[in-house]
């Protein structure tokens, strides 16, 4: 088995992409914040330096004023300058006024030494001036004069230090400006490169989306479109095992299953067509056998054994006809016909249909049918299909079981519901299988099973207001229950009372028998004529039209499948040629599915009979139609 | 063959694997007492197990108190440039420590200040740790002692015109005014300036009950001698910058009896830790220690302990210091419990220079 190459999932790639976008955005933001923070630090340092320099300049200027005052006081100690010395001394004694001590950590390294030297020299100047003032105030003029000279020298030194500090500050500022300009250029280049990378990433991402998402989704879309058009052979390439790849895998599996089921359905449909054709062809000979036997029985003068044999022939031909009708119903599904039906009858018909399996597989089938079972409102064919499906499953289950193999089919009424129970003594349904039993395409029969039987049965039952369930069974076996809402039994339209044997109940009734089978027409004619009818024959629709030009008829007994002009075409032709006779047509055919071609022409059920027909019933229907 | 080569490589690499890397601790302290404190520290480290001793190396630089501040910056830059330096103790006082702090903070080196009290050290940077309480606590202590002992009506103030002197003088001034003591005069002094002139000038403006001298030991001694020479018998109360031993009593001479000095540690304390430190210091240096010796000793031993416990990493040593008093118990030093989680209350003492000089000889 070829191993699918592993790929990063789409979700994983999108997550990586999102993380990448987040990192890209965060990265550029962090870079810009870092760059601007450096500018912020530069601003803080400049402010600190400016404050320090301003403070030193202020102190130096003040000291200069003080020094001048001290010189004046030396010359005139008793004058105003002398009086000002106390103020100066008090100011110096209070210490330098700083509203907020500067953060030395914010002083650029290049300026620390010049500023420290300037501050130290200024402190020396302040202390020296205090000494000079003290000498002046103590009257020691010579010492004061000498001290003031030292003060002057210190003052010059302070000026020099301050100038050096300012020069250092300017140089540092210019260097920082240059550095800042360079950093700005670097930042601009970096951001530009980042932007280009981001722009390049977009087409790469789009390319990824195109390859990993858009193209596979396009292929999927195309695949689904082809499936919708009926092509179930479509298979898509599953190039990857990512999310879209897995969807493609599921698509391929789904179409494979649909293709197999469609092929199986096609085979079943073809088989159905074949069965329908065979059933129709067999109906005519069966009717001929039945009519001949019934006609012979009518004639009388038979030995008891011969009579018994002829009656057996009639019974078996009717049974064969019933089986063929059942086959036709399964082989050629028709539109739903909701009508009042008796489930017990359908049970018997269904068991008849599958009865051939019972003997072969030694299956003992027991019927427990409630004789007072109410009717239900549903499509008889579909309900019979459910019963056949349930019984068929039971047969499959017990077939592999050792003997005794038993199936029980029962009906009962529970309040306003009727129940049909099909249970067997097979292996039962495993617990892990039970929840999936009613899912479409789920089968335990391998390739032989369609997986649709129970699913469709349940859908049909639910459409009729009921359900199909698997009931738990203690011990062995399985038990399926079909539930349907009960209906009040309505009376069946009355059938004319049978006339006594030997009478001519059809006396005066003119009948045109239209059927291409001579073996059907002749016995029918003999029977009808014995019953008093006046009978004409026609082999197809064209002959019948010709006959109608020549004869008056009260009832037309019409087959459907005929050459040249079939029954439906003839019936349509009557609309223009003999419209009054349309209400006097009784359909007698082995293939009643042909009536679906009437396209809205409703023929009442009392004027439709299936071959092989019960002659008494035929007689009754003809009388009713002729009298009406 | 490959296995043999791998085994050989492992054997050769084994010594490197077993040998733990060394951490260098720098100290930039004033000559004289700085070397004495360092000698006591080396003696203490030598008594540690060999495996612990091997992790520590000391790098020394000495400063001159009152010297140019740019020289302090130079010392700091020289030490900070060493790749193995994880911490530095120094530099001496507040003035020197304040100018050196930015260098250490930029380099990411732990900087422990043993004797600086300026409040500006609190804002010197996240890598700077001041061991003593700041000037506000000392100023309050001094004011309380002055009022309690002498109940003065007026005080004159002399202060060294640098970060230490200006800061502590302001703190004392504030505390005294809060206690309604009149400051009749305040005069800045230069180191090695004409103290006699300043004192005479101050006295000419009024005679105080107490003189507060926020000056170094030489200036403090000269103030006391100047007062004595003029027949002024008033107490001179000095800040921690005036050391007790060995110079102050000698410098002050007969005036020592009038000098009272604030300290962070009592050299005459009888607790076992102090007594053990005094014994070690005397044995190594031949003289008794003063508070600055004890502070420097505590700062250096604190860093030695931090390096032994956390390894040769400045970040881990810094984290260690910040954890003291929190996830780690406070460090028990000679000068008391040490942590940096809140302003240190300090164990201030006010010692008479003459009394302590007699006891410490």
mmCIF file of C-alpha atoms in Angstrom, chain B residues 11-322:
data_model
loop_
_atom_site.group_PDB
_atom_site.id
_atom_site.type_symbol
_atom_site.label_atom_id
_atom_site.label_comp_id
_atom_site.label_asym_id
_atom_site.label_seq_id
_atom_site.Cartn_x
_atom_site.Cartn_y
_atom_site.Cartn_z
ATOM 1 C CA UNK B 11 39.821 12.849 31.521
ATOM 2 C CA UNK B 12 41.562 15.991 30.283
ATOM 3 C CA UNK B 13 38.425 18.033 30.730
ATOM 4 C CA UNK B 14 37.766 16.687 34.217
ATOM 5 C CA UNK B 15 39.813 19.279 36.108
ATOM 6 C CA UNK B 16 38.023 22.035 34.247
ATOM 7 C CA UNK B 17 34.714 20.442 35.071
ATOM 8 C CA UNK B 18 35.477 20.085 38.778
ATOM 9 C CA UNK B 19 37.083 23.513 39.197
ATOM 10 C CA UNK B 20 34.472 26.131 39.846
ATOM 11 C CA UNK B 21 35.072 29.555 38.283
ATOM 12 C CA UNK B 22 36.385 32.374 40.532
ATOM 13 C CA UNK B 23 34.595 35.600 41.241
ATOM 14 C CA UNK B 24 36.488 38.825 41.820
ATOM 15 C CA UNK B 25 35.301 41.215 44.503
ATOM 16 C CA UNK B 26 36.764 44.672 44.288
ATOM 17 C CA UNK B 27 37.260 47.151 47.123
ATOM 18 C CA UNK B 28 38.026 50.812 46.692
ATOM 19 C CA UNK B 29 38.509 52.183 50.210
ATOM 20 C CA UNK B 30 40.540 55.006 51.766
ATOM 21 C CA UNK B 31 44.116 54.168 52.501
ATOM 22 C CA UNK B 32 44.831 53.312 56.062
ATOM 23 C CA UNK B 33 41.639 52.053 57.516
ATOM 24 C CA UNK B 34 40.565 50.425 54.224
ATOM 25 C CA UNK B 35 43.618 48.159 54.200
ATOM 26 C CA UNK B 36 43.088 47.303 57.855
ATOM 27 C CA UNK B 37 39.501 46.258 57.217
ATOM 28 C CA UNK B 38 40.624 44.220 54.203
ATOM 29 C CA UNK B 39 43.246 42.428 56.290
ATOM 30 C CA UNK B 40 40.574 41.294 58.724
ATOM 31 C CA UNK B 41 38.438 40.120 55.838
ATOM 32 C CA UNK B 42 41.268 38.075 54.316
ATOM 33 C CA UNK B 43 41.860 36.529 57.696
ATOM 34 C CA UNK B 44 38.187 35.560 57.871
ATOM 35 C CA UNK B 45 38.152 34.157 54.327
ATOM 36 C CA UNK B 46 41.293 32.130 55.029
ATOM 37 C CA UNK B 47 39.379 30.346 57.736
ATOM 38 C CA UNK B 48 36.768 29.138 55.220
ATOM 39 C CA UNK B 49 36.937 25.643 53.643
ATOM 40 C CA UNK B 50 39.318 25.445 50.701
ATOM 41 C CA UNK B 51 36.529 24.800 48.195
ATOM 42 C CA UNK B 52 34.812 28.043 49.194
ATOM 43 C CA UNK B 53 38.019 30.036 49.448
ATOM 44 C CA UNK B 54 38.905 29.063 45.926
ATOM 45 C CA UNK B 55 35.880 30.858 44.537
ATOM 46 C CA UNK B 56 36.843 34.267 45.824
ATOM 47 C CA UNK B 57 39.497 36.677 44.651
ATOM 48 C CA UNK B 58 39.922 40.249 45.845
ATOM 49 C CA UNK B 59 40.896 43.162 43.668
ATOM 50 C CA UNK B 60 42.064 46.249 45.523
ATOM 51 C CA UNK B 61 42.313 49.944 44.863
ATOM 52 C CA UNK B 62 42.861 52.599 47.497
ATOM 53 C CA UNK B 63 41.538 56.114 47.454
ATOM 54 C CA UNK B 64 42.610 59.261 49.200
ATOM 55 C CA UNK B 65 39.791 60.740 51.250
ATOM 56 C CA UNK B 66 38.968 64.188 49.963
ATOM 57 C CA UNK B 67 40.871 63.601 46.771
ATOM 58 C CA UNK B 68 39.684 64.660 43.322
ATOM 59 C CA UNK B 69 36.363 63.125 42.346
ATOM 60 C CA UNK B 70 37.504 62.334 38.818
ATOM 61 C CA UNK B 71 40.116 60.041 40.331
ATOM 62 C CA UNK B 72 37.255 58.100 41.960
ATOM 63 C CA UNK B 73 35.665 57.770 38.535
ATOM 64 C CA UNK B 74 38.952 56.516 37.160
ATOM 65 C CA UNK B 75 39.246 53.891 39.908
ATOM 66 C CA UNK B 76 35.681 52.797 39.230
ATOM 67 C CA UNK B 77 36.212 52.518 35.477
ATOM 68 C CA UNK B 78 39.400 50.540 35.964
ATOM 69 C CA UNK B 79 37.775 48.000 38.236
ATOM 70 C CA UNK B 80 34.564 47.792 36.196
ATOM 71 C CA UNK B 81 36.542 46.944 33.069
ATOM 72 C CA UNK B 82 37.683 43.631 34.590
ATOM 73 C CA UNK B 83 35.618 40.793 33.168
ATOM 74 C CA UNK B 84 35.710 38.756 36.393
ATOM 75 C CA UNK B 85 34.422 41.480 38.683
ATOM 76 C CA UNK B 86 30.990 40.714 40.127
ATOM 77 C CA UNK B 87 30.865 43.234 43.026
ATOM 78 C CA UNK B 88 32.688 46.203 44.527
ATOM 79 C CA UNK B 89 32.799 47.647 48.061
ATOM 80 C CA UNK B 90 33.560 51.356 48.100
ATOM 81 C CA UNK B 91 34.387 54.030 47.721
ATOM 82 C CA UNK B 92 34.676 55.734 51.025
ATOM 83 C CA UNK B 93 32.166 58.404 51.792
ATOM 84 C CA UNK B 94 29.050 59.675 50.112
ATOM 85 C CA UNK B 95 30.846 62.079 47.768
ATOM 86 C CA UNK B 96 33.188 59.464 46.345
ATOM 87 C CA UNK B 97 30.501 56.759 46.186
ATOM 88 C CA UNK B 98 28.035 59.023 44.363
ATOM 89 C CA UNK B 99 30.440 59.788 41.508
ATOM 90 C CA UNK B 100 31.504 56.119 41.193
ATOM 91 C CA UNK B 101 27.982 54.643 41.314
ATOM 92 C CA UNK B 102 26.988 55.454 37.700
ATOM 93 C CA UNK B 103 30.059 53.560 36.423
ATOM 94 C CA UNK B 104 29.136 50.398 38.306
ATOM 95 C CA UNK B 105 25.464 50.669 37.377
ATOM 96 C CA UNK B 106 26.238 50.968 33.695
ATOM 97 C CA UNK B 107 28.528 47.959 33.890
ATOM 98 C CA UNK B 108 26.000 45.864 35.836
ATOM 99 C CA UNK B 109 28.309 45.338 38.818
ATOM 100 C CA UNK B 110 27.012 45.128 42.384
ATOM 101 C CA UNK B 111 28.160 48.195 44.311
ATOM 102 C CA UNK B 112 27.969 48.117 48.110
ATOM 103 C CA UNK B 113 28.656 51.417 49.885
ATOM 104 C CA UNK B 114 29.974 50.723 53.398
ATOM 105 C CA UNK B 115 29.944 54.206 54.963
ATOM 106 C CA UNK B 116 27.982 56.602 52.729
ATOM 107 C CA UNK B 117 24.845 58.109 54.262
ATOM 108 C CA UNK B 118 23.711 60.513 51.513
ATOM 109 C CA UNK B 119 20.112 59.940 50.535
ATOM 110 C CA UNK B 120 21.205 60.452 46.906
ATOM 111 C CA UNK B 121 22.735 56.961 47.088
ATOM 112 C CA UNK B 122 19.167 55.577 47.174
ATOM 113 C CA UNK B 123 18.717 56.932 43.649
ATOM 114 C CA UNK B 124 22.183 56.100 42.365
ATOM 115 C CA UNK B 125 20.958 53.053 40.465
ATOM 116 C CA UNK B 126 19.576 49.532 40.907
ATOM 117 C CA UNK B 127 23.057 48.023 41.380
ATOM 118 C CA UNK B 128 24.053 50.318 44.279
ATOM 119 C CA UNK B 129 23.349 49.186 47.844
ATOM 120 C CA UNK B 130 24.097 51.526 50.761
ATOM 121 C CA UNK B 131 24.876 49.661 53.956
ATOM 122 C CA UNK B 132 24.375 52.455 56.505
ATOM 123 C CA UNK B 133 21.055 54.134 57.214
ATOM 124 C CA UNK B 134 20.773 57.383 55.311
ATOM 125 C CA UNK B 135 21.457 60.860 56.617
ATOM 126 C CA UNK B 136 17.864 61.468 57.695
ATOM 127 C CA UNK B 137 18.028 58.670 60.252
ATOM 128 C CA UNK B 138 21.429 59.862 61.475
ATOM 129 C CA UNK B 139 20.282 63.464 61.602
ATOM 130 C CA UNK B 140 17.294 62.505 63.712
ATOM 131 C CA UNK B 141 19.482 60.410 66.006
ATOM 132 C CA UNK B 142 21.928 63.246 66.495
ATOM 133 C CA UNK B 143 19.176 65.753 67.205
ATOM 134 C CA UNK B 144 17.563 63.402 69.732
ATOM 135 C CA UNK B 145 20.871 62.792 71.505
ATOM 136 C CA UNK B 146 21.739 66.473 71.555
ATOM 137 C CA UNK B 147 18.395 67.440 73.027
ATOM 138 C CA UNK B 148 18.386 64.521 75.475
ATOM 139 C CA UNK B 149 21.903 65.061 76.755
ATOM 140 C CA UNK B 150 22.296 68.834 76.705
ATOM 141 C CA UNK B 151 18.892 70.383 76.069
ATOM 142 C CA UNK B 152 20.522 73.211 74.150
ATOM 143 C CA UNK B 153 18.781 76.432 73.325
ATOM 144 C CA UNK B 154 21.002 77.080 70.347
ATOM 145 C CA UNK B 155 23.347 75.156 68.097
ATOM 146 C CA UNK B 156 25.991 76.158 65.531
ATOM 147 C CA UNK B 157 26.638 73.959 62.583
ATOM 148 C CA UNK B 158 29.856 73.284 60.662
ATOM 149 C CA UNK B 159 29.728 71.018 57.675
ATOM 150 C CA UNK B 160 32.080 69.748 55.037
ATOM 151 C CA UNK B 161 30.977 71.279 51.735
ATOM 152 C CA UNK B 162 30.350 67.999 49.897
ATOM 153 C CA UNK B 163 27.474 65.547 49.459
ATOM 154 C CA UNK B 164 28.072 63.975 52.908
ATOM 155 C CA UNK B 165 28.387 67.214 54.810
ATOM 156 C CA UNK B 166 25.612 69.107 53.063
ATOM 157 C CA UNK B 167 23.169 66.190 53.298
ATOM 158 C CA UNK B 168 23.736 65.337 56.978
ATOM 159 C CA UNK B 169 23.844 69.023 57.938
ATOM 160 C CA UNK B 170 20.460 69.562 56.324
ATOM 161 C CA UNK B 171 19.051 66.501 58.109
ATOM 162 C CA UNK B 172 20.378 67.660 61.512
ATOM 163 C CA UNK B 173 19.142 71.183 60.875
ATOM 164 C CA UNK B 174 15.647 69.891 60.067
ATOM 165 C CA UNK B 175 15.549 67.573 63.084
ATOM 166 C CA UNK B 176 16.774 70.265 65.497
ATOM 167 C CA UNK B 177 14.303 72.820 64.224
ATOM 168 C CA UNK B 178 11.565 70.234 64.699
ATOM 169 C CA UNK B 179 12.695 70.104 68.336
ATOM 170 C CA UNK B 180 12.673 73.901 68.555
ATOM 171 C CA UNK B 181 16.386 74.266 68.790
ATOM 172 C CA UNK B 182 17.745 77.479 67.258
ATOM 173 C CA UNK B 183 20.484 77.225 64.650
ATOM 174 C CA UNK B 184 22.435 80.443 65.145
ATOM 175 C CA UNK B 185 25.114 79.799 62.580
ATOM 176 C CA UNK B 186 25.975 77.373 59.811
ATOM 177 C CA UNK B 187 29.316 77.438 57.977
ATOM 178 C CA UNK B 188 30.642 75.242 55.169
ATOM 179 C CA UNK B 189 34.222 74.094 55.567
ATOM 180 C CA UNK B 190 36.790 72.943 53.054
ATOM 181 C CA UNK B 191 38.831 69.893 53.804
ATOM 182 C CA UNK B 192 42.197 71.101 55.007
ATOM 183 C CA UNK B 193 40.804 74.629 55.152
ATOM 184 C CA UNK B 194 41.370 77.280 57.826
ATOM 185 C CA UNK B 195 39.221 75.847 60.583
ATOM 186 C CA UNK B 196 40.369 78.358 63.209
ATOM 187 C CA UNK B 197 39.126 81.280 61.140
ATOM 188 C CA UNK B 198 35.765 79.709 60.505
ATOM 189 C CA UNK B 199 35.309 78.796 64.174
ATOM 190 C CA UNK B 200 36.329 82.235 65.337
ATOM 191 C CA UNK B 201 34.097 83.860 62.813
ATOM 192 C CA UNK B 202 31.175 81.718 63.900
ATOM 193 C CA UNK B 203 31.738 82.413 67.589
ATOM 194 C CA UNK B 204 31.827 86.136 66.875
ATOM 195 C CA UNK B 205 28.239 85.898 65.756
ATOM 196 C CA UNK B 206 27.071 84.076 68.875
ATOM 197 C CA UNK B 207 28.067 81.368 71.304
ATOM 198 C CA UNK B 208 25.929 78.195 70.949
ATOM 199 C CA UNK B 209 25.261 75.575 73.585
ATOM 200 C CA UNK B 210 26.388 72.768 71.289
ATOM 201 C CA UNK B 211 28.372 72.640 68.090
ATOM 202 C CA UNK B 212 27.479 70.073 65.450
ATOM 203 C CA UNK B 213 30.429 69.220 63.211
ATOM 204 C CA UNK B 214 29.536 67.270 60.078
ATOM 205 C CA UNK B 215 33.178 67.028 59.139
ATOM 206 C CA UNK B 216 35.928 64.472 58.839
ATOM 207 C CA UNK B 217 38.078 63.515 61.783
ATOM 208 C CA UNK B 218 40.859 66.068 61.179
ATOM 209 C CA UNK B 219 38.459 68.969 60.882
ATOM 210 C CA UNK B 220 36.453 67.723 63.856
ATOM 211 C CA UNK B 221 39.596 67.539 65.996
ATOM 212 C CA UNK B 222 40.689 71.026 64.862
ATOM 213 C CA UNK B 223 37.249 72.449 65.663
ATOM 214 C CA UNK B 224 37.417 71.002 69.191
ATOM 215 C CA UNK B 225 40.981 72.269 69.707
ATOM 216 C CA UNK B 226 40.056 75.717 68.388
ATOM 217 C CA UNK B 227 37.195 75.903 70.862
ATOM 218 C CA UNK B 228 39.359 74.743 73.730
ATOM 219 C CA UNK B 229 42.037 77.247 72.794
ATOM 220 C CA UNK B 230 39.459 80.016 73.085
ATOM 221 C CA UNK B 231 38.190 78.713 76.374
ATOM 222 C CA UNK B 232 34.887 77.580 74.954
ATOM 223 C CA UNK B 233 33.867 74.473 76.828
ATOM 224 C CA UNK B 234 30.985 73.198 74.759
ATOM 225 C CA UNK B 235 30.401 69.744 73.326
ATOM 226 C CA UNK B 236 31.234 69.061 69.717
ATOM 227 C CA UNK B 237 28.896 66.460 68.253
ATOM 228 C CA UNK B 238 30.227 64.893 65.047
ATOM 229 C CA UNK B 239 28.651 62.710 62.386
ATOM 230 C CA UNK B 240 29.903 59.278 61.387
ATOM 231 C CA UNK B 241 32.491 60.839 59.110
ATOM 232 C CA UNK B 242 34.733 61.599 62.087
ATOM 233 C CA UNK B 243 36.265 58.310 62.985
ATOM 234 C CA UNK B 244 37.020 57.400 66.544
ATOM 235 C CA UNK B 245 40.142 55.312 66.112
ATOM 236 C CA UNK B 246 42.921 55.750 65.775
ATOM 237 C CA UNK B 247 43.384 59.344 64.686
ATOM 238 C CA UNK B 248 40.655 61.420 66.269
ATOM 239 C CA UNK B 249 41.646 61.150 69.952
ATOM 240 C CA UNK B 250 45.295 61.746 69.027
ATOM 241 C CA UNK B 251 44.425 64.683 66.811
ATOM 242 C CA UNK B 252 42.090 66.225 69.351
ATOM 243 C CA UNK B 253 44.411 65.785 72.300
ATOM 244 C CA UNK B 254 42.911 67.250 75.466
ATOM 245 C CA UNK B 255 39.906 68.409 73.491
ATOM 246 C CA UNK B 256 38.878 64.793 72.868
ATOM 247 C CA UNK B 257 36.777 64.834 76.014
ATOM 248 C CA UNK B 258 34.451 67.353 74.383
ATOM 249 C CA UNK B 259 34.006 65.351 71.176
ATOM 250 C CA UNK B 260 31.052 63.005 70.715
ATOM 251 C CA UNK B 261 30.891 61.001 67.524
ATOM 252 C CA UNK B 262 27.975 59.096 65.989
ATOM 253 C CA UNK B 263 28.766 55.601 64.798
ATOM 254 C CA UNK B 264 27.032 52.638 63.310
ATOM 255 C CA UNK B 265 28.676 50.188 65.663
ATOM 256 C CA UNK B 266 29.925 50.306 69.243
ATOM 257 C CA UNK B 267 33.517 49.142 69.400
ATOM 258 C CA UNK B 268 32.954 48.341 73.057
ATOM 259 C CA UNK B 269 29.934 46.147 72.385
ATOM 260 C CA UNK B 270 30.071 42.884 74.275
ATOM 261 C CA UNK B 271 28.001 40.653 71.991
ATOM 262 C CA UNK B 272 29.782 37.615 70.691
ATOM 263 C CA UNK B 273 29.890 38.680 67.052
ATOM 264 C CA UNK B 274 31.359 42.064 67.879
ATOM 265 C CA UNK B 275 33.820 40.525 70.343
ATOM 266 C CA UNK B 276 34.986 37.969 67.766
ATOM 267 C CA UNK B 277 35.453 40.673 65.182
ATOM 268 C CA UNK B 278 37.426 42.843 67.601
ATOM 269 C CA UNK B 279 39.679 39.911 68.522
ATOM 270 C CA UNK B 280 40.357 39.107 64.875
ATOM 271 C CA UNK B 281 40.978 42.721 63.964
ATOM 272 C CA UNK B 282 43.402 43.272 66.844
ATOM 273 C CA UNK B 283 45.226 40.056 66.041
ATOM 274 C CA UNK B 284 45.647 40.998 62.394
ATOM 275 C CA UNK B 285 46.181 44.753 62.645
ATOM 276 C CA UNK B 286 47.422 45.285 66.189
ATOM 277 C CA UNK B 287 44.891 48.021 66.892
ATOM 278 C CA UNK B 288 41.226 48.149 67.838
ATOM 279 C CA UNK B 289 38.651 48.627 65.041
ATOM 280 C CA UNK B 290 36.373 51.616 64.642
ATOM 281 C CA UNK B 291 32.848 51.666 63.147
ATOM 282 C CA UNK B 292 34.035 52.216 59.596
ATOM 283 C CA UNK B 293 36.207 49.100 59.894
ATOM 284 C CA UNK B 294 33.157 47.124 61.018
ATOM 285 C CA UNK B 295 30.984 48.496 58.182
ATOM 286 C CA UNK B 296 33.588 47.692 55.526
ATOM 287 C CA UNK B 297 34.132 44.262 57.064
ATOM 288 C CA UNK B 298 30.406 43.545 56.980
ATOM 289 C CA UNK B 299 30.096 44.764 53.362
ATOM 290 C CA UNK B 300 32.942 42.544 52.166
ATOM 291 C CA UNK B 301 31.876 39.455 54.103
ATOM 292 C CA UNK B 302 28.312 39.925 52.862
ATOM 293 C CA UNK B 303 29.549 39.767 49.277
ATOM 294 C CA UNK B 304 31.819 36.812 50.035
ATOM 295 C CA UNK B 305 28.799 34.940 51.406
ATOM 296 C CA UNK B 306 26.691 35.912 48.401
ATOM 297 C CA UNK B 307 29.288 34.645 45.916
ATOM 298 C CA UNK B 308 29.769 31.367 47.808
ATOM 299 C CA UNK B 309 26.015 30.736 47.843
ATOM 300 C CA UNK B 310 25.050 31.916 44.365
ATOM 301 C CA UNK B 311 28.145 31.685 42.211
ATOM 302 C CA UNK B 312 30.270 34.079 40.186
ATOM 303 C CA UNK B 313 27.418 36.077 38.685
ATOM 304 C CA UNK B 314 26.658 39.720 39.316
ATOM 305 C CA UNK B 315 22.969 39.153 38.581
ATOM 306 C CA UNK B 316 22.719 36.342 41.101
ATOM 307 C CA UNK B 317 24.652 38.293 43.743
ATOM 308 C CA UNK B 318 22.290 41.225 43.235
ATOM 309 C CA UNK B 319 19.291 38.931 43.512
ATOM 310 C CA UNK B 320 20.773 37.500 46.703
ATOM 311 C CA UNK B 321 21.033 40.935 48.276
ATOM 312 C CA UNK B 322 17.456 41.789 47.309
#
